[in-house]
Coordinates of C-alpha atoms in Angstrom, one line a residue:
M25 CA 119.5 -185.0 192.2
T26 CA 119.0 -188.0 189.9
V27 CA 118.9 -191.3 191.8
L28 CA 120.3 -194.0 189.4
D29 CA 118.3 -197.2 189.1
V30 CA 120.3 -200.1 190.4
R31 CA 118.7 -202.5 187.9
K32 CA 120.0 -200.4 185.0
L33 CA 123.4 -200.4 186.5
V34 CA 123.3 -204.2 186.7
L35 CA 122.5 -204.3 183.0
L36 CA 125.5 -202.1 182.2
R37 CA 127.7 -204.2 184.3
E38 CA 126.5 -207.4 182.6
V39 CA 127.1 -205.9 179.2
G40 CA 130.6 -204.9 180.1
A41 CA 131.3 -208.4 181.5
R42 CA 129.9 -210.3 178.5
G43 CA 130.9 -208.0 175.7
S44 CA 127.6 -207.7 174.0
I45 CA 124.0 -206.5 174.6
A46 CA 122.6 -209.8 173.2
A47 CA 124.7 -212.0 175.6
A48 CA 123.7 -209.8 178.5
A49 CA 120.0 -210.0 177.5
Q50 CA 120.2 -213.8 177.2
A51 CA 121.9 -214.1 180.6
L52 CA 119.4 -211.9 182.4
N53 CA 116.3 -213.3 180.5
Y54 CA 115.5 -210.0 178.8
T55 CA 115.0 -209.1 175.2
R56 CA 117.8 -207.4 173.4
S57 CA 115.7 -204.3 172.7
A58 CA 114.7 -204.0 176.4
V59 CA 118.3 -204.0 177.5
S60 CA 119.2 -201.5 174.8
Q61 CA 116.4 -199.2 175.8
Q62 CA 117.3 -199.4 179.5
L63 CA 120.9 -198.5 178.7
S64 CA 119.9 -195.6 176.5
A65 CA 117.8 -194.3 179.4
L66 CA 120.8 -194.7 181.8
E67 CA 122.9 -192.7 179.4
S68 CA 120.3 -189.9 179.3
E69 CA 120.1 -189.9 183.1
T70 CA 123.9 -189.7 183.5
G71 CA 124.5 -187.4 180.5
A72 CA 127.4 -189.6 179.4
A73 CA 128.0 -192.1 176.7
L74 CA 128.5 -195.4 178.5
L75 CA 128.9 -197.8 175.6
D76 CA 131.0 -197.6 172.5
R77 CA 128.5 -198.9 169.9
G78 CA 130.9 -198.3 167.0
S79 CA 132.9 -201.5 167.8
K80 CA 131.9 -205.1 167.1
R81 CA 131.8 -205.7 170.9
A82 CA 129.8 -203.5 173.2
E83 CA 132.8 -201.9 174.9
L84 CA 132.4 -199.7 177.9
T85 CA 133.6 -196.2 177.6
A86 CA 135.7 -194.6 180.3
A87 CA 132.5 -193.2 181.8
G88 CA 130.9 -196.7 181.6
R89 CA 133.9 -198.3 183.4
L90 CA 133.8 -195.6 186.1
L91 CA 130.1 -196.2 186.7
V92 CA 130.5 -200.0 186.7
A93 CA 133.3 -199.6 189.3
H94 CA 130.9 -197.7 191.6
T95 CA 128.2 -200.3 190.8
E96 CA 130.4 -203.1 192.1
R97 CA 130.7 -201.3 195.4
V98 CA 127.0 -200.5 195.6
L99 CA 126.1 -204.1 194.9
A100 CA 128.6 -205.4 197.5
Q101 CA 127.1 -203.0 200.2
L102 CA 123.6 -204.1 199.3
E103 CA 124.5 -207.7 199.5
A104 CA 126.3 -207.2 202.8
A105 CA 123.3 -205.5 204.3
E106 CA 121.1 -208.4 203.2
A107 CA 123.6 -210.9 204.6
Q108 CA 123.8 -209.2 208.0
L109 CA 120.0 -209.1 208.2
L110 CA 119.8 -212.8 207.4
A111 CA 122.5 -213.6 210.0
R112 CA 120.6 -212.0 212.9
D113 CA 118.9 -215.2 213.9
G114 CA 122.0 -217.4 213.6
K115 CA 120.2 -219.9 211.2
V116 CA 122.0 -221.3 208.2
T117 CA 119.2 -221.8 205.6
G118 CA 118.4 -221.1 202.0
E119 CA 120.5 -222.3 199.0
L120 CA 124.2 -222.3 198.5
R121 CA 125.3 -222.7 194.8
V122 CA 128.8 -224.0 194.6
G123 CA 131.0 -224.2 191.4
V124 CA 133.2 -227.3 191.2
P125 CA 136.0 -227.6 188.6
L126 CA 135.8 -231.0 187.1
H127 CA 138.1 -233.8 188.2
E128 CA 140.1 -232.4 191.1
G129 CA 137.4 -230.2 192.6
P130 CA 135.3 -232.9 194.3
A131 CA 138.2 -234.3 196.4
L132 CA 138.4 -231.0 198.3
L133 CA 134.8 -229.6 198.1
V134 CA 132.7 -232.7 198.6
P135 CA 134.1 -233.6 202.1
A136 CA 133.7 -229.9 203.0
L137 CA 130.1 -229.8 201.8
N138 CA 129.2 -233.1 203.4
R139 CA 130.5 -231.6 206.7
L140 CA 128.5 -228.4 206.0
R141 CA 125.3 -230.3 205.2
A142 CA 125.6 -232.4 208.4
R143 CA 126.0 -229.2 210.5
H144 CA 123.2 -227.3 208.8
P145 CA 120.6 -229.7 207.4
E146 CA 118.2 -226.9 206.5
L147 CA 120.8 -225.5 204.0
R148 CA 120.3 -226.7 200.4
I149 CA 123.6 -227.1 198.6
T150 CA 123.7 -227.5 194.8
L151 CA 126.8 -228.2 192.8
H152 CA 127.6 -226.8 189.3
G153 CA 130.4 -227.8 187.0
V154 CA 132.5 -224.8 185.9
D155 CA 135.4 -224.1 183.6
P156 CA 138.4 -223.3 185.7
D157 CA 139.0 -220.0 183.8
E158 CA 135.5 -218.8 184.1
G159 CA 134.5 -219.5 187.7
R160 CA 135.4 -216.1 189.1
Q161 CA 133.2 -214.2 186.6
T162 CA 130.4 -216.6 187.3
V163 CA 130.5 -215.8 191.0
R164 CA 131.0 -212.1 190.4
L165 CA 127.8 -211.9 188.2
G166 CA 125.8 -213.8 190.8
R167 CA 125.3 -217.1 189.0
L168 CA 127.1 -218.9 191.8
D169 CA 127.8 -218.2 195.5
A170 CA 131.2 -219.8 195.7
V171 CA 133.7 -221.6 193.4
L172 CA 137.1 -223.3 193.6
A173 CA 139.5 -221.5 191.3
S174 CA 143.0 -222.2 190.2
G175 CA 145.9 -219.7 189.8
Y176 CA 149.5 -219.9 188.9
P177 CA 151.8 -217.3 190.7
Q178 CA 154.0 -217.1 187.6
V179 CA 151.0 -216.2 185.3
P180 CA 149.7 -212.8 186.6
E181 CA 146.0 -212.3 186.0
P182 CA 143.9 -209.2 186.7
R183 CA 141.9 -209.0 189.9
V184 CA 138.2 -209.5 189.4
P185 CA 136.4 -206.7 191.3
G186 CA 134.0 -207.5 194.0
L187 CA 135.5 -210.8 194.9
Y188 CA 137.2 -212.2 198.0
E189 CA 139.7 -215.1 197.5
E190 CA 141.2 -217.3 200.1
E191 CA 143.9 -219.8 199.3
V192 CA 143.0 -223.1 200.7
I193 CA 145.7 -225.4 199.3
S194 CA 148.5 -225.5 196.7
D195 CA 150.1 -228.3 194.8
R196 CA 153.2 -228.8 192.6
I197 CA 153.1 -229.2 188.9
R198 CA 155.1 -232.2 187.6
L199 CA 155.7 -233.8 184.2
A200 CA 153.4 -236.8 183.3
I201 CA 154.9 -239.4 181.0
A202 CA 153.9 -242.9 179.9
P203 CA 154.9 -245.8 182.2
G204 CA 156.9 -247.2 179.3
H205 CA 158.9 -244.0 178.7
P206 CA 162.7 -244.5 179.1
L207 CA 162.7 -242.0 181.9
A208 CA 159.6 -243.3 183.7
R209 CA 161.7 -245.1 186.4
S210 CA 164.0 -242.1 186.9
E211 CA 165.0 -241.4 190.5
G212 CA 165.0 -237.7 191.3
P213 CA 164.0 -234.7 189.2
R214 CA 164.9 -234.2 185.5
D215 CA 165.7 -231.1 183.4
L216 CA 162.7 -229.9 181.4
A217 CA 165.0 -229.5 178.4
E218 CA 165.5 -233.3 178.3
F219 CA 161.9 -233.4 176.9
A220 CA 162.4 -230.8 174.2
E221 CA 162.1 -233.4 171.4
Q222 CA 159.0 -235.0 172.9
P223 CA 155.5 -234.4 171.6
W224 CA 153.5 -232.3 174.0
L225 CA 149.9 -232.1 175.2
L226 CA 148.7 -228.7 176.3
D227 CA 145.9 -226.1 175.8
R228 CA 147.6 -222.9 174.7
T229 CA 144.5 -220.8 175.7
S230 CA 144.5 -222.0 179.4
R231 CA 146.5 -220.4 182.1
L232 CA 148.3 -223.7 182.7
G233 CA 149.1 -223.8 179.0
Q234 CA 150.5 -220.3 179.2
L235 CA 152.7 -221.4 182.1
V236 CA 154.0 -224.5 180.2
L237 CA 154.8 -222.4 177.2
H238 CA 156.9 -219.9 179.3
L239 CA 158.6 -222.7 181.2
C240 CA 159.6 -224.4 177.9
A241 CA 160.8 -221.1 176.4
D242 CA 162.9 -220.5 179.5
A243 CA 164.3 -224.0 179.1
G244 CA 165.3 -223.1 175.5
F245 CA 162.8 -224.9 173.3
V246 CA 159.3 -224.5 171.8
P247 CA 157.1 -227.5 172.5
D248 CA 155.8 -229.6 169.6
I249 CA 152.1 -229.6 170.5
V250 CA 150.3 -232.6 169.1
S251 CA 147.1 -232.1 171.1
D252 CA 145.5 -228.9 172.4
I253 CA 143.0 -230.7 174.6
G254 CA 142.4 -229.0 177.9
D255 CA 140.5 -231.8 179.7
M256 CA 142.9 -233.3 182.2
Q257 CA 141.4 -236.8 182.1
A258 CA 141.7 -236.9 178.3
V259 CA 145.3 -235.7 178.7
F260 CA 146.1 -238.5 181.2
G261 CA 144.6 -241.0 178.8
L262 CA 146.8 -239.8 175.9
V263 CA 149.9 -239.6 178.1
S264 CA 149.3 -243.1 179.3
L265 CA 149.1 -244.4 175.8
G266 CA 152.4 -242.7 174.8
W267 CA 150.9 -240.0 172.7
G268 CA 152.9 -237.2 174.4
V269 CA 154.0 -235.6 177.7
A270 CA 152.3 -233.0 179.8
L271 CA 152.7 -230.8 182.8
V272 CA 149.9 -231.5 185.3
P273 CA 149.2 -230.4 188.9
D274 CA 149.6 -233.1 191.5
L275 CA 146.0 -233.0 192.9
V276 CA 144.5 -233.8 189.5
P277 CA 143.7 -237.5 189.7
E278 CA 144.8 -239.9 187.0
R279 CA 142.3 -241.4 184.7
P280 CA 141.3 -244.9 185.9
G281 CA 143.0 -247.6 184.0
H282 CA 145.5 -245.2 182.4
P283 CA 148.5 -245.0 184.7
V284 CA 151.3 -242.4 184.2
A285 CA 154.6 -241.6 185.8
R286 CA 155.0 -238.2 187.3
I287 CA 158.5 -236.6 187.4
A288 CA 159.6 -233.6 189.3
L289 CA 161.5 -230.9 187.5
K290 CA 165.1 -230.0 188.3
R291 CA 165.8 -226.4 189.4
I292 CA 162.2 -225.2 188.9
R293 CA 159.2 -225.9 191.1
P294 CA 156.1 -224.6 189.3
I295 CA 153.0 -224.6 191.6
R296 CA 149.3 -224.1 191.4
R297 CA 147.2 -222.3 194.0
I298 CA 143.6 -223.3 194.6
T299 CA 141.4 -220.6 196.1
L300 CA 137.9 -220.4 197.3
V301 CA 136.2 -217.5 195.7
V302 CA 133.1 -215.7 197.1
R303 CA 131.6 -212.2 196.7
E304 CA 132.9 -209.7 199.2
G305 CA 129.3 -208.6 200.0
A306 CA 128.4 -212.2 200.8
L307 CA 131.1 -212.8 203.5
D308 CA 128.6 -212.3 206.3
S309 CA 125.8 -214.4 204.8
P310 CA 125.2 -217.5 206.9
P311 CA 125.8 -220.0 204.2
V312 CA 129.1 -218.5 203.0
A313 CA 130.3 -217.8 206.6
A314 CA 129.7 -221.5 207.3
L315 CA 131.3 -222.7 204.1
L316 CA 134.7 -221.0 204.7
P317 CA 135.7 -223.0 207.8
A318 CA 134.4 -226.2 206.4
V319 CA 136.6 -225.8 203.3
R320 CA 139.6 -224.9 205.5
E321 CA 139.1 -228.1 207.6
A322 CA 138.8 -230.3 204.4
A323 CA 141.9 -228.7 203.0
D324 CA 143.8 -229.5 206.2
E325 CA 142.7 -233.1 206.1
L326 CA 143.6 -233.4 202.4
R327 CA 147.0 -231.9 203.2
R328 CA 147.7 -234.4 206.0
S329 CA 146.5 -237.4 204.0
S330 CA 147.9 -236.6 200.6
A331 CA 150.9 -238.6 199.3
V332 CA 152.0 -235.7 197.1
P333 CA 153.9 -232.7 198.4
I334 CA 151.4 -229.9 198.8
G335 CA 151.5 -226.7 200.8
H336 CA 152.3 -223.1 200.4
P337 CA 155.0 -222.0 197.9
T338 CA 158.3 -220.6 198.7
T339 CA 159.4 -217.1 197.7
D340 CA 161.4 -218.5 194.8
E341 CA 158.2 -220.0 193.4
L342 CA 156.4 -216.7 193.2
H343 CA 158.6 -214.9 190.7
P344 CA 156.6 -213.8 187.7
L345 CA 157.3 -215.3 184.3
G346 CA 160.0 -213.6 182.3
A347 CA 162.3 -213.0 185.3
D348 CA 165.8 -214.3 184.7
E349 CA 165.7 -216.3 187.8
L350 CA 162.2 -217.8 187.2
C351 CA 161.7 -220.3 190.0
R352 CA 165.4 -221.2 190.0
G353 CA 166.3 -220.9 193.6
E354 CA 166.2 -223.7 196.1
A355 CA 163.9 -223.4 199.1
D356 CA 166.7 -222.7 201.6
R357 CA 167.8 -219.6 199.7
H358 CA 164.7 -217.7 200.8
P359 CA 162.6 -218.0 203.9
R360 CA 159.0 -219.3 203.7
P361 CA 156.3 -216.7 204.1
A362 CA 155.3 -216.0 207.7
A363 CA 152.1 -217.7 208.9
D364 CA 150.0 -214.6 208.5
E365 CA 151.1 -214.3 204.9
S366 CA 150.0 -217.7 203.9
R367 CA 146.6 -216.6 202.6
L368 CA 146.9 -214.6 199.4
P369 CA 143.5 -213.0 198.6
A370 CA 143.0 -211.1 195.4
A371 CA 142.3 -207.8 197.0
E372 CA 145.1 -205.8 198.7
E373 CA 143.1 -205.4 202.0
P374 CA 140.2 -207.9 201.9
P375 CA 137.7 -208.0 204.6
R376 CA 138.2 -210.8 207.1
P377 CA 135.5 -213.5 206.8
T378 CA 133.3 -214.4 209.7
A379 CA 134.0 -218.0 210.7

């Protein structure tokens, strides 16, 4: 029986995630030729072609995808075994690498990490800025141990294998307009269609941008996009100066010195979920096991102290984009999820974390 080399399996997984042998080699600090030789050896050992080398990208074949799926489970079991060994003495030491999305991330994570550092002074915590759309893959590939990630219930996205996600907070998405806009002093929500003739600021490639495009289409118009900047602080600056309007989550802080007016939308209540993402195999590791309750406590404090309406979405807010009744119902038409349904991890039956 041939025993497959885990290191070669990791190389295959990395190539599949990054789309090229060169990118995988750079990420793992190998030469391109070394990665190529190792993958060729793995193909010889398995007797199957694992990469489609005929395409511009290094695409995995069906056999390659099957092997990577098994690799995810093997790596999770190995990491879980290591985590349980480390947890035997009850000490929380080592290093915890945490990905923080710029701008709104620190408001939630920094209080949690300060609490964690006070409880476990021997634990070294390092922060790393991440792109909101890339954080999950960074954790999956082992570059980080945890990350805050954003998701929009109306914009389905594929589950990233090997990850555990726990929703910690959610916030509404409202329309940001300049303080001098004619509707800035409006009382109550407004129809999105009222802003059909306004210039818009949004990044089409982001998940938030995809949500905005669908909401505008559902309201009967195509937004006139005058800026495709994805940085929220830049967006707030432009909105404040009257360059355009934008849909932004409530927990994203405004740019200092650039006030905006935020207006709720009539008949629709788009929301954003913020989740803490860790690897399934790391749930029992002392640093991650200590991080989860600290983040929950910080989220509860933020929820109590926040002036904006945040919390869990109603059933109406979870309809996927394209449905005729997209987010159109009022909260009293459907019951809120039961308490044990308030967490929405990516896996269907995720393991329960150790507090």
